[in-house]
Every structure is written in structure tokens, then in C-alpha cells.
PDB file of C-alpha atoms in Angstrom:
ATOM      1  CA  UNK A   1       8.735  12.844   2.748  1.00  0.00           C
ATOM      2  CA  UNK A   2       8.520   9.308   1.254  1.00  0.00           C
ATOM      3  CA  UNK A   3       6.540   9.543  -1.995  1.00  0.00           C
ATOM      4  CA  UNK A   4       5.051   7.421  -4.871  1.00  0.00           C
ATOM      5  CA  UNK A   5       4.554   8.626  -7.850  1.00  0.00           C
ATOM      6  CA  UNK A   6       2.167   6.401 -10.361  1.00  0.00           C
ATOM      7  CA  UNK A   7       0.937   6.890 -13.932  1.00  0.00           C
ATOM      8  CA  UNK A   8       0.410   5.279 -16.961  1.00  0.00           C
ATOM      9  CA  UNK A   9      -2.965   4.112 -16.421  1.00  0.00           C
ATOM     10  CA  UNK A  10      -6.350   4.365 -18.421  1.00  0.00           C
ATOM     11  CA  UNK A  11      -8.517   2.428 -20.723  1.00  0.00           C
ATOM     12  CA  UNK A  12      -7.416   0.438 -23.282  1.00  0.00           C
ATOM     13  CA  UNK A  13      -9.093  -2.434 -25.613  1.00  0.00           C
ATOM     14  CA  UNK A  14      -8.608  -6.535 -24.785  1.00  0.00           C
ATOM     15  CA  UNK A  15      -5.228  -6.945 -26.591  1.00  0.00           C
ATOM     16  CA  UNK A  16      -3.689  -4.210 -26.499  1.00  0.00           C
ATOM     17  CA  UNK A  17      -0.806  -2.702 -23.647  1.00  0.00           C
ATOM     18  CA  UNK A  18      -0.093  -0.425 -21.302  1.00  0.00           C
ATOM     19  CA  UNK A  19       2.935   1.139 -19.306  1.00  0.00           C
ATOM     20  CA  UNK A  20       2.680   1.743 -15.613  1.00  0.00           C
ATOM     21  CA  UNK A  21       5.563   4.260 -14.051  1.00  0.00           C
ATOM     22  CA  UNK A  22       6.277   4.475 -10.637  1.00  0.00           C
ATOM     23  CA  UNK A  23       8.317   7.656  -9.481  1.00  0.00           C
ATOM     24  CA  UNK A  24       9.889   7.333  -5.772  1.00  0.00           C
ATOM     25  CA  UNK A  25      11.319  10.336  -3.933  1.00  0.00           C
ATOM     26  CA  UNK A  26      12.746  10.080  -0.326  1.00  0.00           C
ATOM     27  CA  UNK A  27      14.246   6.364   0.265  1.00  0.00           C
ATOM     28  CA  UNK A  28      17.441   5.295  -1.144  1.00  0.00           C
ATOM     29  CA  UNK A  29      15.886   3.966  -4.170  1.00  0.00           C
ATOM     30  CA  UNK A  30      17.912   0.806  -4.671  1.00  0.00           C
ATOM     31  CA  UNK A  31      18.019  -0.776  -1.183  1.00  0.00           C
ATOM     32  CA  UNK A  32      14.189  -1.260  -1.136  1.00  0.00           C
ATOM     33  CA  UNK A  33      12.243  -4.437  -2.982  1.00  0.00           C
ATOM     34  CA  UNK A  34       9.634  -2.474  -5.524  1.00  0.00           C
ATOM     35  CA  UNK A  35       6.401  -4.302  -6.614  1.00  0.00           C
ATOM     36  CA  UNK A  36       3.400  -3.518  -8.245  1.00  0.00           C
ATOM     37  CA  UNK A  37       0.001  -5.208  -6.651  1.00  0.00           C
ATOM     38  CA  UNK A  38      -3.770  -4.818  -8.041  1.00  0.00           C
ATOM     39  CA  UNK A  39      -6.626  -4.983  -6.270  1.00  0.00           C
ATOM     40  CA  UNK A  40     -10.384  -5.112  -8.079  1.00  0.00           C
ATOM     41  CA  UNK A  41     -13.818  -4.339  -6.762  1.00  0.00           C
ATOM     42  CA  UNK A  42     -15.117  -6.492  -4.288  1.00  0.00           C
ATOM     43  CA  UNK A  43     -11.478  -8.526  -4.078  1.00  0.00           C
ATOM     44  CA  UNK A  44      -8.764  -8.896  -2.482  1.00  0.00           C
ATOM     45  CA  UNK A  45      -5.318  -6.977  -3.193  1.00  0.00           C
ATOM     46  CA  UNK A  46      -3.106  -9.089  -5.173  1.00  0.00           C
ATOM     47  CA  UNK A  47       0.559  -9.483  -6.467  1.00  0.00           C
ATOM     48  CA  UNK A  48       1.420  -8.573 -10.141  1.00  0.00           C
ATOM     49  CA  UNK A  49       4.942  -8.535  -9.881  1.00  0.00           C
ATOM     50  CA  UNK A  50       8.661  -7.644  -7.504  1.00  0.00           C
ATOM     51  CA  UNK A  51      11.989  -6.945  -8.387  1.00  0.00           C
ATOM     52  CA  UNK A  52      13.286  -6.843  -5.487  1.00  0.00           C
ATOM     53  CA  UNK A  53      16.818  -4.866  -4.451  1.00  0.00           C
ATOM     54  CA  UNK A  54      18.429  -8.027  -4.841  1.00  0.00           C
ATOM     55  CA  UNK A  55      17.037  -8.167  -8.874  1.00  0.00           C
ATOM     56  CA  UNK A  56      15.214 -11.952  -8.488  1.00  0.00           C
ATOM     57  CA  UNK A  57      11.777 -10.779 -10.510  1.00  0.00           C
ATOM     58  CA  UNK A  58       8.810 -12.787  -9.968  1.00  0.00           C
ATOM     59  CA  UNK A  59       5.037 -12.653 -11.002  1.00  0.00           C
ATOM     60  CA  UNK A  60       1.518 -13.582 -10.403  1.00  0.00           C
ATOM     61  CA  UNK A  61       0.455 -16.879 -11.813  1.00  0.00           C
ATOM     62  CA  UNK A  62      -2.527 -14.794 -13.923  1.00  0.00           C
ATOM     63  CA  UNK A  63      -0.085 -12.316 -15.378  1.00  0.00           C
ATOM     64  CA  UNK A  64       3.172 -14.321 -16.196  1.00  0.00           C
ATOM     65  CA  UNK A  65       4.349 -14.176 -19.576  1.00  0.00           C
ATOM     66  CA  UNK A  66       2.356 -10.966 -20.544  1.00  0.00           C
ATOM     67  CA  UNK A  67       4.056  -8.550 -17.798  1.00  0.00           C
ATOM     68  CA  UNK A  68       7.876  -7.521 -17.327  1.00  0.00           C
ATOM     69  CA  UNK A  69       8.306  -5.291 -14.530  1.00  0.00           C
ATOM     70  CA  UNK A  70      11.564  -2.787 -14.579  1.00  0.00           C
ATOM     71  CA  UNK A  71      13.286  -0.705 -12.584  1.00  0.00           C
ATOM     72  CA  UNK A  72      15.828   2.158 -13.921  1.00  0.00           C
ATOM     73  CA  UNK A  73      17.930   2.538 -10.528  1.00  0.00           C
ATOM     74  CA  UNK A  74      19.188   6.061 -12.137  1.00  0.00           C
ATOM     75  CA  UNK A  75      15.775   7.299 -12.435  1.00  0.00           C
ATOM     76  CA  UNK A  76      14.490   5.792  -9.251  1.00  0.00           C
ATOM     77  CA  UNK A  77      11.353   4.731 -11.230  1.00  0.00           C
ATOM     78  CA  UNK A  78      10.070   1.309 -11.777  1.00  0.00           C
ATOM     79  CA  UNK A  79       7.689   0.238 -14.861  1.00  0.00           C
ATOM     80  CA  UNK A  80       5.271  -2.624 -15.322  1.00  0.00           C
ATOM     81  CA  UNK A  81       5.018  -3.364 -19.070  1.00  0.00           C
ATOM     82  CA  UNK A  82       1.523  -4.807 -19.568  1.00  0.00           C
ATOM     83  CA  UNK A  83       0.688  -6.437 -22.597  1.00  0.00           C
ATOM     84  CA  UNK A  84      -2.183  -8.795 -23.874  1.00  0.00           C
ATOM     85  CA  UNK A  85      -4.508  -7.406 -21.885  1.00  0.00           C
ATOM     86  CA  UNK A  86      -7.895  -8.971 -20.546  1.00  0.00           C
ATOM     87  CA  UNK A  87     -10.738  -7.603 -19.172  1.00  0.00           C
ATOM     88  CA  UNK A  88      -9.559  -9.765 -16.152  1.00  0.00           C
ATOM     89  CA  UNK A  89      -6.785  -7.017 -15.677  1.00  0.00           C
ATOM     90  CA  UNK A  90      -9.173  -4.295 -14.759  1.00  0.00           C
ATOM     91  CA  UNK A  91      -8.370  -2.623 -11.325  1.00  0.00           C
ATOM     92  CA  UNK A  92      -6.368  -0.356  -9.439  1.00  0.00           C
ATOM     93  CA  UNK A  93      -2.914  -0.766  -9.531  1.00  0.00           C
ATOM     94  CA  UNK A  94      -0.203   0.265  -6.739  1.00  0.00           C
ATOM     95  CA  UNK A  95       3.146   0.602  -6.503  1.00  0.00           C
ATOM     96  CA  UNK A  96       5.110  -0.633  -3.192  1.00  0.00           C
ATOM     97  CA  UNK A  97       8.443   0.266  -2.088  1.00  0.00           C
ATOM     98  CA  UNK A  98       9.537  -2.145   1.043  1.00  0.00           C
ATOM     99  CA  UNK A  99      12.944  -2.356   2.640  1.00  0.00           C
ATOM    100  CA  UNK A 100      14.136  -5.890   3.198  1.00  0.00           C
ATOM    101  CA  UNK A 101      15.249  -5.668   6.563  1.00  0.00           C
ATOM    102  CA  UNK A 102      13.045  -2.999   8.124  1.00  0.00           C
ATOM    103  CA  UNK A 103       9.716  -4.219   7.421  1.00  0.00           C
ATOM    104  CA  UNK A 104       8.089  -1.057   9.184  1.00  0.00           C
ATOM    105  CA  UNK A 105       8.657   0.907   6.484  1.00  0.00           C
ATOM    106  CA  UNK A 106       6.762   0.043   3.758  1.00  0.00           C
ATOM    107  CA  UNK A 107       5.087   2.870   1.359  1.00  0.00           C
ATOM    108  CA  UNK A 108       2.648   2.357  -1.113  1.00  0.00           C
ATOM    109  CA  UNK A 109       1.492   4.833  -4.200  1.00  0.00           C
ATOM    110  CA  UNK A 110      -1.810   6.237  -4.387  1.00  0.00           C
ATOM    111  CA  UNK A 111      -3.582   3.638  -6.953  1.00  0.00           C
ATOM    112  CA  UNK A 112      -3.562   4.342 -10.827  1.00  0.00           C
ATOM    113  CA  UNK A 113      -6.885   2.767 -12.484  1.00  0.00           C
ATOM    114  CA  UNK A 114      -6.500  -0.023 -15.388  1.00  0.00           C
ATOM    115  CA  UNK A 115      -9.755  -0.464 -17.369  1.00  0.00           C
ATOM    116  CA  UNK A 116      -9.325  -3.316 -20.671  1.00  0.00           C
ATOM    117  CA  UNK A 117     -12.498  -2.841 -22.631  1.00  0.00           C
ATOM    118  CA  UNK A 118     -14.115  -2.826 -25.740  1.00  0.00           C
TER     119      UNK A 118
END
């Protein structure tokens, strides 16, 4: 059974950081793209960051320069390094494991909640 494993989250003040894991069990960890989306109330679900298979990173316009996103093949974990937080960054984040060629088989984590507040 595929799985997803998230945590990291919670509440933290504007300015400060946060370290999101991601734990997958059941693919053959380093032929699938990982990413990490967010989605907020009332919006839609957006992209934070991939590092794909291949190891090209990219970012969302809103979070680029203040997130790094990692993967530790050996561990078959990837980590989204948050830092500078804004209130702005409040929502759920997920973790997404997709293979590059079989697009069927996507898997998604169950959500970990980011709340930046005073």
C-alpha cells in the first residue's frame, strides 16, 4: 500500500520557520517527481514547490526565495524548509508523489495544517 507520511506542521509566529517531512512507503522512491502543494480556505490548491526524479527544483512565484524543498533518496522522505513566514502561508499543506511516465498513479498525503500568527 502506497503511503504518505506528513508532519512538521503547526503554528508558528510571522517570521519565524518551519520543517515539513514527507515519509513515502510503497513506490520506488526515486523514480517518482515529489512536490509539496497548499491549498487555503475558500481557494484553490496551489504549487509550493517539485523536485522532481530528474532533480530540476522549482517554486511558486509567492514562496521563492524563502522555501528549499529536499529530498533524502536514502530515507525516501522529502522536506520543505519554510522560512520567513507570512500569515499568507496559512493552509494545508500536501505532499505528492507522481511518476513521470505513468500519470495514473499519482498519491497524495493526507494534509498537515500551517498556521503563521501572532
Amino acid at each position: 500500500q502506497v503511503q504518505l507520511v506528513e508532519s512538521g506542521g503547526g503554528l508558528v509566529q510571522p517570521g519565524g520557520s518551519l520543517r515539513l517531512s514527507c515519509a513515502a512507503s510503497g513506490i520506488i522512491f526515486t523514480a517518482y517527481d515529489m512536490g509539496w502543494y497548499r491549498q487555503a480556505p475558500g481557494e484553490e490548491r496551489e504549487l509550493v514547490a517539485v523536485f522532481p526524479s530528474g532533480g530540476s527544483t522549482d517554486y511558486g512565484d509567492s514562496v521563492k526565495g524563502r522555501f528549499t524543498i529536499r529530498r533524502e533518496n536514502a530515507k525516501n522522505t522529502v522536506y520543505l524548509q519554510m522560512n520567513s513566514l507570512k500569515p499568507e502561508d496559512t493552509a494545508v499543506y500536501y505532499c505528492k508523489a507522481s511518476h513521470p511516465v505513468y500519470r495514473q498513479n499519482d498519491y497524495w498525503g493526507q494534509g498537515t495544517q500551517v498556521t503563521v500568527s501572532s
